[in-house]
mmCIF file of C-alpha atoms in Angstrom:
data_model
loop_
_atom_site.group_PDB
_atom_site.id
_atom_site.type_symbol
_atom_site.label_atom_id
_atom_site.label_comp_id
_atom_site.label_asym_id
_atom_site.label_seq_id
_atom_site.Cartn_x
_atom_site.Cartn_y
_atom_site.Cartn_z
ATOM 1 C CA MET A 1 -7.699 41.782 35.891
ATOM 2 C CA LYS A 2 -5.196 39.049 36.728
ATOM 3 C CA LYS A 3 -7.858 36.419 36.090
ATOM 4 C CA ALA A 4 -8.609 37.926 32.687
ATOM 5 C CA TRP A 5 -4.942 37.718 31.685
ATOM 6 C CA VAL A 6 -4.856 34.039 32.714
ATOM 7 C CA VAL A 7 -7.872 33.308 30.504
ATOM 8 C CA ILE A 8 -6.265 35.126 27.575
ATOM 9 C CA ALA A 9 -2.998 33.249 28.038
ATOM 10 C CA ILE A 10 -4.732 29.865 28.153
ATOM 11 C CA THR A 11 -6.788 30.722 25.061
ATOM 12 C CA ALA A 12 -3.642 31.710 23.172
ATOM 13 C CA LEU A 13 -1.950 28.457 24.106
ATOM 14 C CA LEU A 14 -4.948 26.463 22.878
ATOM 15 C CA LEU A 15 -4.951 28.323 19.576
ATOM 16 C CA ILE A 16 -1.239 27.628 19.100
ATOM 17 C CA ALA A 17 -1.591 23.971 20.042
ATOM 18 C CA ALA A 18 -4.716 23.288 17.956
ATOM 19 C CA PRO A 19 -3.030 22.769 14.580
ATOM 20 C CA GLY A 20 -0.403 20.537 16.135
ATOM 21 C CA ALA A 21 -3.096 18.361 17.683
ATOM 22 C CA LEU A 22 -4.063 17.338 14.197
ATOM 23 C CA ALA A 23 -0.527 16.304 13.314
ATOM 24 C CA LYS A 24 0.125 12.589 12.994
ATOM 25 C CA SER A 25 3.330 10.660 13.255
ATOM 26 C CA TYR A 26 4.017 8.298 10.349
ATOM 27 C CA SER A 27 6.035 5.097 10.452
ATOM 28 C CA ASN A 28 6.644 1.930 8.438
ATOM 29 C CA GLY A 29 3.357 0.405 7.309
ATOM 30 C CA ASP A 30 1.283 3.599 7.192
ATOM 31 C CA THR A 31 -0.573 4.649 4.040
ATOM 32 C CA ALA A 32 -1.827 8.223 3.779
ATOM 33 C CA ASP A 33 -1.854 11.360 1.655
ATOM 34 C CA GLU A 34 0.802 13.039 3.758
ATOM 35 C CA VAL A 35 3.156 10.093 3.242
ATOM 36 C CA SER A 36 3.172 11.122 -0.440
ATOM 37 C CA THR A 37 4.170 14.636 0.591
ATOM 38 C CA ILE A 38 6.903 13.231 2.843
ATOM 39 C CA GLN A 39 8.221 11.115 -0.045
ATOM 40 C CA ARG A 40 8.129 14.156 -2.325
ATOM 41 C CA ALA A 41 10.146 16.157 0.211
ATOM 42 C CA LEU A 42 12.703 13.368 0.575
ATOM 43 C CA THR A 43 12.942 13.186 -3.224
ATOM 44 C CA GLU A 44 13.662 16.916 -3.389
ATOM 45 C CA LEU A 45 16.539 16.350 -0.970
ATOM 46 C CA ASN A 46 17.923 13.437 -3.049
ATOM 47 C CA LEU A 47 17.281 10.936 -0.267
ATOM 48 C CA TYR A 48 14.406 8.988 -1.853
ATOM 49 C CA TYR A 49 14.649 7.636 -5.399
ATOM 50 C CA THR A 50 11.599 5.460 -6.055
ATOM 51 C CA ASP A 51 7.892 6.073 -6.804
ATOM 52 C CA ILE A 52 5.693 8.447 -4.800
ATOM 53 C CA THR A 53 3.143 5.921 -3.519
ATOM 54 C CA GLY A 54 1.686 7.263 -0.288
ATOM 55 C CA HIS A 55 2.771 4.019 1.407
ATOM 56 C CA PHE A 56 5.439 4.217 4.110
ATOM 57 C CA GLY A 57 7.640 1.189 3.404
ATOM 58 C CA ASN A 58 11.244 0.182 4.003
ATOM 59 C CA LYS A 59 12.667 2.578 1.400
ATOM 60 C CA THR A 60 10.788 5.514 2.896
ATOM 61 C CA GLU A 61 11.936 4.565 6.389
ATOM 62 C CA LYS A 62 15.555 4.347 5.216
ATOM 63 C CA ALA A 63 15.303 7.776 3.565
ATOM 64 C CA VAL A 64 13.798 9.273 6.733
ATOM 65 C CA LYS A 65 16.657 7.870 8.824
ATOM 66 C CA LEU A 66 19.169 9.355 6.390
ATOM 67 C CA PHE A 67 17.456 12.728 6.711
ATOM 68 C CA GLN A 68 17.414 12.499 10.503
ATOM 69 C CA LYS A 69 21.110 11.601 10.551
ATOM 70 C CA LYS A 70 21.982 14.473 8.219
ATOM 71 C CA TYR A 71 20.084 17.012 10.340
ATOM 72 C CA GLY A 72 21.211 15.741 13.744
ATOM 73 C CA LEU A 73 17.876 14.224 14.739
ATOM 74 C CA ARG A 74 17.320 10.925 16.517
ATOM 75 C CA GLN A 75 17.355 8.206 13.828
ATOM 76 C CA THR A 76 14.000 6.574 14.550
ATOM 77 C CA GLY A 77 12.725 6.312 10.982
ATOM 78 C CA VAL A 78 9.471 7.844 12.254
ATOM 79 C CA VAL A 79 8.196 11.178 10.924
ATOM 80 C CA ASP A 80 7.093 12.974 14.090
ATOM 81 C CA ASP A 81 6.361 16.695 14.492
ATOM 82 C CA THR A 82 10.040 17.674 14.743
ATOM 83 C CA THR A 83 11.133 15.617 11.746
ATOM 84 C CA ARG A 84 8.156 16.803 9.674
ATOM 85 C CA GLU A 85 8.871 20.476 10.415
ATOM 86 C CA ARG A 86 12.578 20.183 9.576
ATOM 87 C CA LEU A 87 11.877 18.081 6.476
ATOM 88 C CA TYR A 88 9.307 20.456 4.990
ATOM 89 C CA LEU A 89 11.514 23.445 5.770
ATOM 90 C CA ALA A 90 14.543 21.844 4.094
ATOM 91 C CA ALA A 91 12.508 20.833 1.022
ATOM 92 C CA ASN A 92 10.640 24.172 0.890
ATOM 93 C CA ILE A 93 7.244 22.454 1.106
ATOM 94 C CA SER A 94 4.286 24.266 2.679
ATOM 95 C CA SER A 95 2.640 22.757 5.736
ATOM 96 C CA SER A 96 0.101 25.536 6.224
ATOM 97 C CA THR A 97 -2.937 25.000 8.413
ATOM 98 C CA VAL A 98 -6.501 26.031 7.602
ATOM 99 C CA SER A 99 -9.573 26.275 9.780
ATOM 100 C CA ASN A 100 -13.215 25.379 9.217
ATOM 101 C CA SER A 101 -16.577 25.763 10.883
ATOM 102 C CA SER A 102 -17.799 22.862 12.993
ATOM 103 C CA GLY A 103 -20.012 20.083 11.665
ATOM 104 C CA THR A 104 -20.371 19.209 8.014
ATOM 105 C CA SER A 105 -21.090 22.726 6.751
ATOM 106 C CA TYR A 106 -18.247 24.672 5.175
ATOM 107 C CA SER A 107 -17.778 28.411 5.072
ATOM 108 C CA THR A 108 -18.452 29.854 1.615
ATOM 109 C CA SER A 109 -15.008 31.456 1.730
ATOM 110 C CA THR A 110 -13.153 28.186 2.447
ATOM 111 C CA VAL A 111 -10.800 26.948 -0.292
ATOM 112 C CA LEU A 112 -8.916 23.692 0.274
ATOM 113 C CA ARG A 113 -6.078 22.473 -1.920
ATOM 114 C CA ASN A 114 -3.077 20.133 -2.088
ATOM 115 C CA GLY A 115 -0.520 20.807 0.637
ATOM 116 C CA GLN A 116 -2.914 22.149 3.267
ATOM 117 C CA SER A 117 -3.764 20.454 6.544
ATOM 118 C CA GLY A 118 -6.210 21.013 9.368
ATOM 119 C CA GLN A 119 -9.711 20.257 10.620
ATOM 120 C CA ALA A 120 -11.352 21.463 7.413
ATOM 121 C CA VAL A 121 -9.331 18.967 5.369
ATOM 122 C CA ARG A 122 -10.182 16.216 7.837
ATOM 123 C CA GLN A 123 -13.883 17.039 7.438
ATOM 124 C CA LEU A 124 -13.524 17.081 3.644
ATOM 125 C CA GLN A 125 -11.944 13.620 3.669
ATOM 126 C CA THR A 126 -14.657 12.307 5.981
ATOM 127 C CA ASP A 127 -17.428 13.694 3.771
ATOM 128 C CA LEU A 128 -15.867 12.323 0.577
ATOM 129 C CA GLN A 129 -15.472 8.965 2.321
ATOM 130 C CA THR A 130 -19.154 9.016 3.317
ATOM 131 C CA LEU A 131 -20.116 9.563 -0.325
ATOM 132 C CA GLY A 132 -17.765 6.807 -1.503
ATOM 133 C CA PHE A 133 -15.159 8.940 -3.247
ATOM 134 C CA TYR A 134 -12.286 8.777 -0.745
ATOM 135 C CA SER A 135 -10.782 5.444 0.311
ATOM 136 C CA GLY A 136 -7.666 6.665 2.115
ATOM 137 C CA THR A 137 -7.022 7.333 5.804
ATOM 138 C CA VAL A 138 -8.625 10.437 7.299
ATOM 139 C CA THR A 139 -5.505 12.369 8.330
ATOM 140 C CA GLY A 140 -6.373 16.036 7.915
ATOM 141 C CA HIS A 141 -3.652 16.426 5.273
ATOM 142 C CA TYR A 142 -4.586 17.338 1.683
ATOM 143 C CA GLY A 143 -2.310 15.259 -0.562
ATOM 144 C CA ASN A 144 -2.523 13.486 -3.925
ATOM 145 C CA ILE A 145 -5.113 10.907 -2.808
ATOM 146 C CA THR A 146 -7.456 13.615 -1.489
ATOM 147 C CA GLN A 147 -6.913 15.723 -4.603
ATOM 148 C CA GLU A 148 -7.853 12.803 -6.859
ATOM 149 C CA ALA A 149 -10.939 12.074 -4.739
ATOM 150 C CA VAL A 150 -12.023 15.710 -5.118
ATOM 151 C CA ARG A 151 -11.481 15.506 -8.886
ATOM 152 C CA LYS A 152 -13.558 12.343 -9.075
ATOM 153 C CA PHE A 153 -16.353 14.007 -7.078
ATOM 154 C CA GLN A 154 -16.203 17.089 -9.303
ATOM 155 C CA ARG A 155 -16.339 15.085 -12.533
ATOM 156 C CA LYS A 156 -19.303 13.054 -11.365
ATOM 157 C CA ASN A 157 -21.211 16.144 -10.293
ATOM 158 C CA GLY A 158 -20.595 18.336 -13.342
ATOM 159 C CA LEU A 159 -18.058 20.640 -11.699
ATOM 160 C CA SER A 160 -14.690 21.880 -12.923
ATOM 161 C CA ALA A 161 -12.352 18.967 -12.113
ATOM 162 C CA ASP A 162 -9.345 20.933 -10.836
ATOM 163 C CA GLY A 163 -8.886 18.983 -7.590
ATOM 164 C CA ILE A 164 -9.394 22.157 -5.525
ATOM 165 C CA ALA A 165 -12.282 22.165 -3.049
ATOM 166 C CA GLY A 166 -13.636 25.663 -3.478
ATOM 167 C CA LYS A 167 -17.040 27.302 -3.064
ATOM 168 C CA ASN A 168 -18.940 25.259 -5.700
ATOM 169 C CA THR A 169 -17.426 21.911 -4.680
ATOM 170 C CA LEU A 170 -18.022 22.439 -0.953
ATOM 171 C CA SER A 171 -21.548 23.725 -1.582
ATOM 172 C CA LYS A 172 -22.329 20.557 -3.536
ATOM 173 C CA LEU A 173 -20.925 18.447 -0.704
ATOM 174 C CA ASN A 174 -23.094 20.324 1.811
ATOM 175 C CA GLU A 175 -26.130 19.854 -0.415
ATOM 176 C CA LEU A 176 -25.667 16.097 -0.771
ATOM 177 C CA LEU A 177 -24.826 15.486 2.874
ATOM 178 C CA SER A 178 -27.728 17.580 4.152
ATOM 179 C CA GLY A 179 -30.219 15.678 1.989
ATOM 180 C CA GLY A 180 -30.919 18.728 -0.149
ATOM 181 C CA SER A 181 -30.633 16.670 -3.336
ATOM 182 C CA SER A 182 -32.653 13.577 -4.188
ATOM 183 C CA THR A 183 -29.896 12.339 -6.448
ATOM 184 C CA VAL A 184 -26.448 11.413 -5.241
ATOM 185 C CA VAL A 185 -23.878 10.699 -7.935
ATOM 186 C CA LEU A 186 -21.596 7.843 -6.874
ATOM 187 C CA PRO A 187 -18.093 7.115 -8.165
ATOM 188 C CA SER A 188 -18.753 3.651 -9.523
ATOM 189 C CA THR A 189 -22.409 3.491 -10.478
ATOM 190 C CA GLY A 190 -23.172 6.858 -12.061
ATOM 191 C CA THR A 191 -26.460 8.320 -10.799
ATOM 192 C CA SER A 192 -28.332 6.580 -8.042
ATOM 193 C CA SER A 193 -31.805 8.008 -7.638
ATOM 194 C CA GLY A 194 -33.195 8.425 -4.182
ATOM 195 C CA SER A 195 -29.929 7.843 -2.356
ATOM 196 C CA THR A 196 -29.294 9.626 0.922
ATOM 197 C CA ALA A 197 -26.078 10.534 2.643
ATOM 198 C CA SER A 198 -26.381 7.637 5.075
ATOM 199 C CA SER A 199 -26.630 5.021 2.351
ATOM 200 C CA SER A 200 -24.717 6.622 -0.485
ATOM 201 C CA THR A 201 -21.462 4.694 -0.147
ATOM 202 C CA SER A 202 -20.854 2.630 -3.269
ATOM 203 C CA THR A 203 -21.175 -0.992 -2.240
ATOM 204 C CA ALA A 204 -20.791 -4.276 -4.060
ATOM 205 C CA PRO A 205 -23.277 -7.000 -3.024
ATOM 206 C CA MET A 206 -22.151 -10.604 -2.724
ATOM 207 C CA GLY A 207 -22.143 -12.260 -6.118
ATOM 208 C CA THR A 208 -21.017 -9.100 -7.913
ATOM 209 C CA THR A 209 -19.019 -10.030 -11.014
ATOM 210 C CA LEU A 210 -17.161 -6.741 -11.419
ATOM 211 C CA LEU A 211 -15.194 -5.083 -8.625
ATOM 212 C CA LYS A 212 -13.036 -2.005 -9.119
ATOM 213 C CA GLN A 213 -11.383 0.906 -7.344
ATOM 214 C CA GLY A 214 -13.822 3.138 -5.477
ATOM 215 C CA MET A 215 -16.257 0.359 -4.573
ATOM 216 C CA SER A 216 -16.802 -0.993 -1.073
ATOM 217 C CA GLY A 217 -18.787 -3.709 0.636
ATOM 218 C CA ASP A 218 -18.740 -7.395 1.566
ATOM 219 C CA ALA A 219 -17.693 -8.535 -1.908
ATOM 220 C CA VAL A 220 -14.599 -6.327 -1.774
ATOM 221 C CA ARG A 221 -13.842 -7.591 1.728
ATOM 222 C CA VAL A 222 -14.018 -11.206 0.505
ATOM 223 C CA LEU A 223 -11.783 -10.330 -2.453
ATOM 224 C CA GLN A 224 -9.174 -8.825 -0.114
ATOM 225 C CA GLN A 225 -9.326 -11.861 2.195
ATOM 226 C CA ASN A 226 -8.822 -14.202 -0.753
ATOM 227 C CA LEU A 227 -5.876 -12.164 -2.035
ATOM 228 C CA VAL A 228 -4.352 -12.310 1.453
ATOM 229 C CA LEU A 229 -4.612 -16.109 1.371
ATOM 230 C CA LEU A 230 -2.923 -16.157 -2.023
ATOM 231 C CA GLU A 231 -0.237 -13.765 -0.691
ATOM 232 C CA TYR A 232 -0.956 -10.890 -3.064
ATOM 233 C CA TYR A 233 -2.606 -8.367 -0.731
ATOM 234 C CA GLU A 234 -0.521 -6.942 2.119
ATOM 235 C CA GLY A 235 -2.920 -4.263 3.368
ATOM 236 C CA THR A 236 -5.683 -4.279 5.964
ATOM 237 C CA VAL A 237 -8.955 -6.002 5.027
ATOM 238 C CA THR A 238 -11.270 -2.988 5.022
ATOM 239 C CA GLY A 239 -13.928 -3.764 2.409
ATOM 240 C CA THR A 240 -12.867 -0.675 0.433
ATOM 241 C CA TYR A 241 -11.304 -1.143 -3.017
ATOM 242 C CA GLY A 242 -8.392 1.283 -2.929
ATOM 243 C CA ARG A 243 -4.959 1.603 -4.526
ATOM 244 C CA LEU A 244 -3.431 -1.308 -2.613
ATOM 245 C CA THR A 245 -6.266 -3.656 -3.597
ATOM 246 C CA LYS A 246 -6.023 -2.578 -7.224
ATOM 247 C CA GLU A 247 -2.271 -3.226 -7.250
ATOM 248 C CA ALA A 248 -2.775 -6.665 -5.671
ATOM 249 C CA VAL A 249 -5.336 -7.539 -8.355
ATOM 250 C CA ARG A 250 -2.987 -6.319 -11.099
ATOM 251 C CA LEU A 251 -0.176 -8.459 -9.723
ATOM 252 C CA PHE A 252 -2.432 -11.526 -9.584
ATOM 253 C CA GLN A 253 -3.636 -10.901 -13.137
ATOM 254 C CA ARG A 254 -0.103 -10.524 -14.451
ATOM 255 C CA ASP A 255 1.015 -13.778 -12.814
ATOM 256 C CA ASN A 256 -1.960 -15.613 -14.303
ATOM 257 C CA ASP A 257 -1.800 -14.252 -17.868
ATOM 258 C CA LEU A 258 -4.917 -12.101 -17.499
ATOM 259 C CA SER A 259 -5.452 -8.535 -18.657
ATOM 260 C CA SER A 260 -3.647 -6.590 -15.927
ATOM 261 C CA ASP A 261 -6.065 -3.665 -15.498
ATOM 262 C CA GLY A 262 -6.589 -3.924 -11.736
ATOM 263 C CA VAL A 263 -10.312 -4.574 -12.198
ATOM 264 C CA ALA A 264 -11.613 -7.841 -10.735
ATOM 265 C CA GLY A 265 -13.998 -9.046 -13.444
ATOM 266 C CA PRO A 266 -15.524 -12.503 -14.057
ATOM 267 C CA LYS A 267 -12.296 -14.064 -15.417
ATOM 268 C CA THR A 268 -10.171 -12.716 -12.572
ATOM 269 C CA LEU A 269 -12.640 -13.773 -9.875
ATOM 270 C CA ALA A 270 -12.964 -17.245 -11.431
ATOM 271 C CA LYS A 271 -9.178 -17.622 -11.524
ATOM 272 C CA ILE A 272 -8.946 -16.581 -7.880
ATOM 273 C CA GLU A 273 -11.453 -19.324 -7.019
ATOM 274 C CA ASP A 274 -9.381 -21.837 -8.989
ATOM 275 C CA GLU A 275 -6.212 -20.846 -7.146
ATOM 276 C CA LEU A 276 -7.958 -21.072 -3.780
ATOM 277 C CA ALA A 277 -9.255 -24.528 -4.667
ATOM 278 C CA ALA A 278 -5.759 -25.611 -5.655
ATOM 279 C CA LEU A 279 -4.406 -24.165 -2.400
ATOM 280 C CA ALA A 280 -7.026 -26.034 -0.365
ATOM 281 C CA LYS A 281 -6.180 -29.270 -2.172
ATOM 282 C CA THR A 282 -2.478 -28.737 -1.513
ATOM 283 C CA GLU A 283 -3.166 -28.180 2.182
ATOM 284 C CA GLU A 284 -5.390 -31.267 2.308
ATOM 285 C CA ASN A 285 -2.673 -33.403 0.737
ATOM 286 C CA ALA A 286 -0.260 -32.081 3.346
ATOM 287 C CA ASN A 287 -2.744 -33.026 6.108
ATOM 288 C CA VAL A 288 -3.337 -29.371 6.909
ATOM 289 C CA THR A 289 -6.784 -27.952 7.604
ATOM 290 C CA SER A 290 -8.404 -26.159 4.663
ATOM 291 C CA ASN A 291 -10.200 -23.689 6.938
ATOM 292 C CA PRO A 292 -9.232 -20.254 5.481
ATOM 293 C CA SER A 293 -9.230 -18.656 8.940
ATOM 294 C CA ALA A 294 -6.796 -21.162 10.409
ATOM 295 C CA THR A 295 -3.074 -20.630 10.578
ATOM 296 C CA ILE A 296 -1.166 -22.958 8.253
ATOM 297 C CA THR A 297 1.699 -24.596 10.099
ATOM 298 C CA PRO A 298 4.483 -25.558 7.701
ATOM 299 C CA PRO A 299 5.919 -29.060 7.992
ATOM 300 C CA ALA A 300 9.265 -29.536 9.646
ATOM 301 C CA VAL A 301 12.160 -28.865 7.304
ATOM 302 C CA VAL A 302 14.339 -31.855 6.587
ATOM 303 C CA THR A 303 17.740 -30.966 5.229
ATOM 304 C CA PRO A 304 18.579 -33.190 2.266
ATOM 305 C CA THR A 305 21.499 -35.537 2.711
ATOM 306 C CA SER A 306 23.189 -34.018 -0.316
ATOM 307 C CA THR A 307 23.042 -30.474 -1.612
ATOM 308 C CA PRO A 308 21.979 -30.250 -5.270
ATOM 309 C CA ALA A 309 24.864 -29.253 -7.519
ATOM 310 C CA PRO A 310 24.559 -25.819 -9.184
ATOM 311 C CA THR A 311 23.244 -25.968 -12.725
ATOM 312 C CA THR A 312 23.594 -23.820 -15.811
ATOM 313 C CA PRO A 313 21.005 -21.013 -15.509
ATOM 314 C CA THR A 314 17.776 -21.818 -17.394
ATOM 315 C CA VAL A 315 16.296 -18.314 -17.043
ATOM 316 C CA SER A 316 17.968 -15.101 -18.177
ATOM 317 C CA LEU A 317 18.818 -12.631 -15.416
ATOM 318 C CA ALA A 318 17.349 -9.918 -17.630
ATOM 319 C CA ASN A 319 13.900 -11.497 -17.211
ATOM 320 C CA VAL A 320 14.021 -11.729 -13.423
ATOM 321 C CA GLU A 321 12.107 -9.317 -11.195
ATOM 322 C CA THR A 322 13.327 -8.019 -7.850
ATOM 323 C CA LEU A 323 11.876 -10.059 -4.979
ATOM 324 C CA ASN A 324 9.702 -8.504 -2.283
ATOM 325 C CA THR A 325 11.674 -8.968 0.941
ATOM 326 C CA GLU A 326 8.581 -8.329 3.092
ATOM 327 C CA TRP A 327 7.270 -11.849 2.431
ATOM 328 C CA THR A 328 8.519 -15.058 4.013
ATOM 329 C CA LEU A 329 8.202 -18.002 1.640
ATOM 330 C CA ARG A 330 8.330 -21.587 2.829
ATOM 331 C CA ARG A 331 7.081 -25.115 2.156
ATOM 332 C CA THR A 332 3.392 -25.106 0.990
ATOM 333 C CA SER A 333 3.451 -21.370 0.086
ATOM 334 C CA ARG A 334 1.633 -20.771 -3.185
ATOM 335 C CA SER A 335 1.639 -17.378 -4.900
ATOM 336 C CA GLY A 336 3.188 -15.152 -7.524
ATOM 337 C CA HIS A 337 5.935 -14.386 -5.017
ATOM 338 C CA VAL A 338 6.946 -18.057 -5.154
ATOM 339 C CA THR A 339 6.938 -17.953 -8.967
ATOM 340 C CA ARG A 340 9.328 -15.003 -8.929
ATOM 341 C CA LEU A 341 11.531 -16.748 -6.354
ATOM 342 C CA GLN A 342 11.717 -19.855 -8.546
ATOM 343 C CA LYS A 343 12.628 -17.800 -11.616
ATOM 344 C CA ALA A 344 15.321 -15.977 -9.659
ATOM 345 C CA LEU A 345 16.818 -19.217 -8.356
ATOM 346 C CA ALA A 346 16.684 -20.666 -11.877
ATOM 347 C CA ALA A 347 18.526 -17.637 -13.260
ATOM 348 C CA LEU A 348 21.161 -18.013 -10.558
ATOM 349 C CA GLY A 349 21.599 -21.706 -11.336
ATOM 350 C CA TYR A 350 19.976 -23.310 -8.286
ATOM 351 C CA PHE A 351 16.524 -24.317 -9.552
ATOM 352 C CA LYS A 352 16.024 -26.448 -12.650
ATOM 353 C CA GLU A 353 12.284 -27.160 -12.550
ATOM 354 C CA THR A 354 9.508 -25.239 -14.318
ATOM 355 C CA PRO A 355 8.282 -22.338 -12.120
ATOM 356 C CA THR A 356 4.825 -23.261 -10.801
ATOM 357 C CA GLY A 357 4.156 -20.807 -7.992
ATOM 358 C CA TYR A 358 4.051 -23.671 -5.497
ATOM 359 C CA PHE A 359 6.793 -24.031 -2.888
ATOM 360 C CA GLY A 360 7.435 -27.764 -2.818
ATOM 361 C CA SER A 361 10.400 -30.033 -2.130
ATOM 362 C CA ALA A 362 12.286 -28.973 -5.286
ATOM 363 C CA THR A 363 12.014 -25.280 -4.370
ATOM 364 C CA GLU A 364 13.013 -26.015 -0.786
ATOM 365 C CA ALA A 365 16.079 -27.953 -1.948
ATOM 366 C CA ALA A 366 17.053 -25.065 -4.252
ATOM 367 C CA VAL A 367 16.704 -22.553 -1.409
ATOM 368 C CA ILE A 368 18.845 -24.753 0.870
ATOM 369 C CA ALA A 369 21.471 -25.064 -1.867
ATOM 370 C CA TYR A 370 21.554 -21.288 -2.282
ATOM 371 C CA GLN A 371 21.693 -20.649 1.464
ATOM 372 C CA THR A 372 24.522 -23.174 1.857
ATOM 373 C CA ALA A 373 26.524 -21.550 -0.943
ATOM 374 C CA LYS A 374 26.074 -18.101 0.614
ATOM 375 C CA GLY A 375 26.788 -19.095 4.205
ATOM 376 C CA LEU A 376 23.222 -18.376 5.321
ATOM 377 C CA THR A 377 21.149 -20.490 7.709
ATOM 378 C CA ALA A 378 20.211 -23.439 5.501
ATOM 379 C CA ASP A 379 16.630 -23.954 6.703
ATOM 380 C CA GLY A 380 14.940 -23.902 3.290
ATOM 381 C CA ILE A 381 12.865 -20.849 4.260
ATOM 382 C CA ALA A 382 13.178 -17.809 2.014
ATOM 383 C CA GLY A 383 13.069 -14.993 4.551
ATOM 384 C CA ARG A 384 14.305 -11.399 4.437
ATOM 385 C CA ALA A 385 18.054 -12.247 4.578
ATOM 386 C CA THR A 386 17.816 -14.879 1.842
ATOM 387 C CA LEU A 387 15.645 -12.748 -0.434
ATOM 388 C CA LYS A 388 17.915 -9.699 -0.007
ATOM 389 C CA SER A 389 20.924 -11.843 -0.880
ATOM 390 C CA ILE A 390 19.164 -13.155 -3.997
ATOM 391 C CA ASN A 391 18.260 -9.598 -5.054
ATOM 392 C CA SER A 392 21.890 -8.561 -4.628
ATOM 393 C CA ASP A 393 23.135 -11.471 -6.746
ATOM 394 C CA ILE A 394 20.572 -10.700 -9.460
ATOM 395 C CA LYS A 395 21.634 -7.059 -9.511
ATOM 396 C CA ASN A 396 25.334 -7.936 -9.697
ATOM 397 C CA GLY A 397 24.944 -10.890 -12.067
ATOM 398 C CA VAL A 398 26.464 -13.375 -9.599
ATOM 399 C CA THR A 399 25.364 -16.929 -10.471
ATOM 400 C CA ALA A 400 26.293 -20.317 -9.057
ATOM 401 C CA THR A 401 28.878 -20.790 -11.818
ATOM 402 C CA ASN A 402 30.706 -17.476 -11.584
ATOM 403 C CA SER A 403 31.868 -14.912 -9.066
ATOM 404 C CA GLY A 404 31.642 -11.809 -11.206
ATOM 405 C CA SER A 405 29.186 -9.889 -13.293
ATOM 406 C CA ILE A 406 27.443 -11.138 -16.380
ATOM 407 C CA ASP A 407 27.349 -8.934 -19.476
#
């Protein structure tokens, strides 16, 4: 009898611990569905004021620390089990757990929807990923990214596109994954006859002239690598065209006067090749290897003998965008981030050249002049401290020729 009670007690503990085993801690740099839910909860508590993106960045981390401070938790900026539980409770957001049968078959009574988490959701994400509809991280949490993937799957397979994975949606998933259908409908190519579950992921062969969200393959991987070189893509090179890749493409298109739709078509891909060629030429002129996989070592910074005098701003502060403080810009950098830096320095009265997107001697001298005026380390490198200071001056209208705000 005593042995039986021990078995029952252990079983109960396992059942209690099972949902928690699926829980994941989130920190700066993570991208997932549940991050969107965390941001939504922080917004409800008036701690987070920007877009719900699903990406855990500096603003999300700051909001989490504020929440932890307010509720007497250790201010780590990491959403662990304790922080998640207190956060969802305070924001009145459900964190219910659901169960599912093992393998890829779903119970006919299973209904999965936004806000749920558990093994069944994890399996749903995995199955949608296999069929090329889900490009996020498999976390076991049903958030906005999973909901949109379900909608996309439903639309492509003639189902009611409500974003809820119910009986019909899960049955269709089972059918496609078990090989019960000779036709698998893919997110980017319509109907692909004769596809099987093992080869149904939408891929883009090398030489493809149109890449867009939902596609995956070597061509997407190359695109991401090229955007990393041009300092537009900050995510992991995965070969899957997701939200971060689309946003990087849109940013590149905007900086190069192309239609900013986030789709990498012939014009966009050709322009990327042009920019890479220009970058390689710049590196060659600077006696730096043009091997894309090599690390580019910037030349030693030489402080000019005289600091350029501040000039009358040539760019209106109203036309200046906030700088991304996650990037470090220095001599030989070439990207849209450099263009925005040059425009900002021009608006503040430190840069008088035409913005080119290339960080040369004129940009370096302007950065040194700004750093000197602000009492920062005058090394000519636009790092986090310098970029944050520039953002502050832009916000407050502080230029080189005044000490107050500009109307």
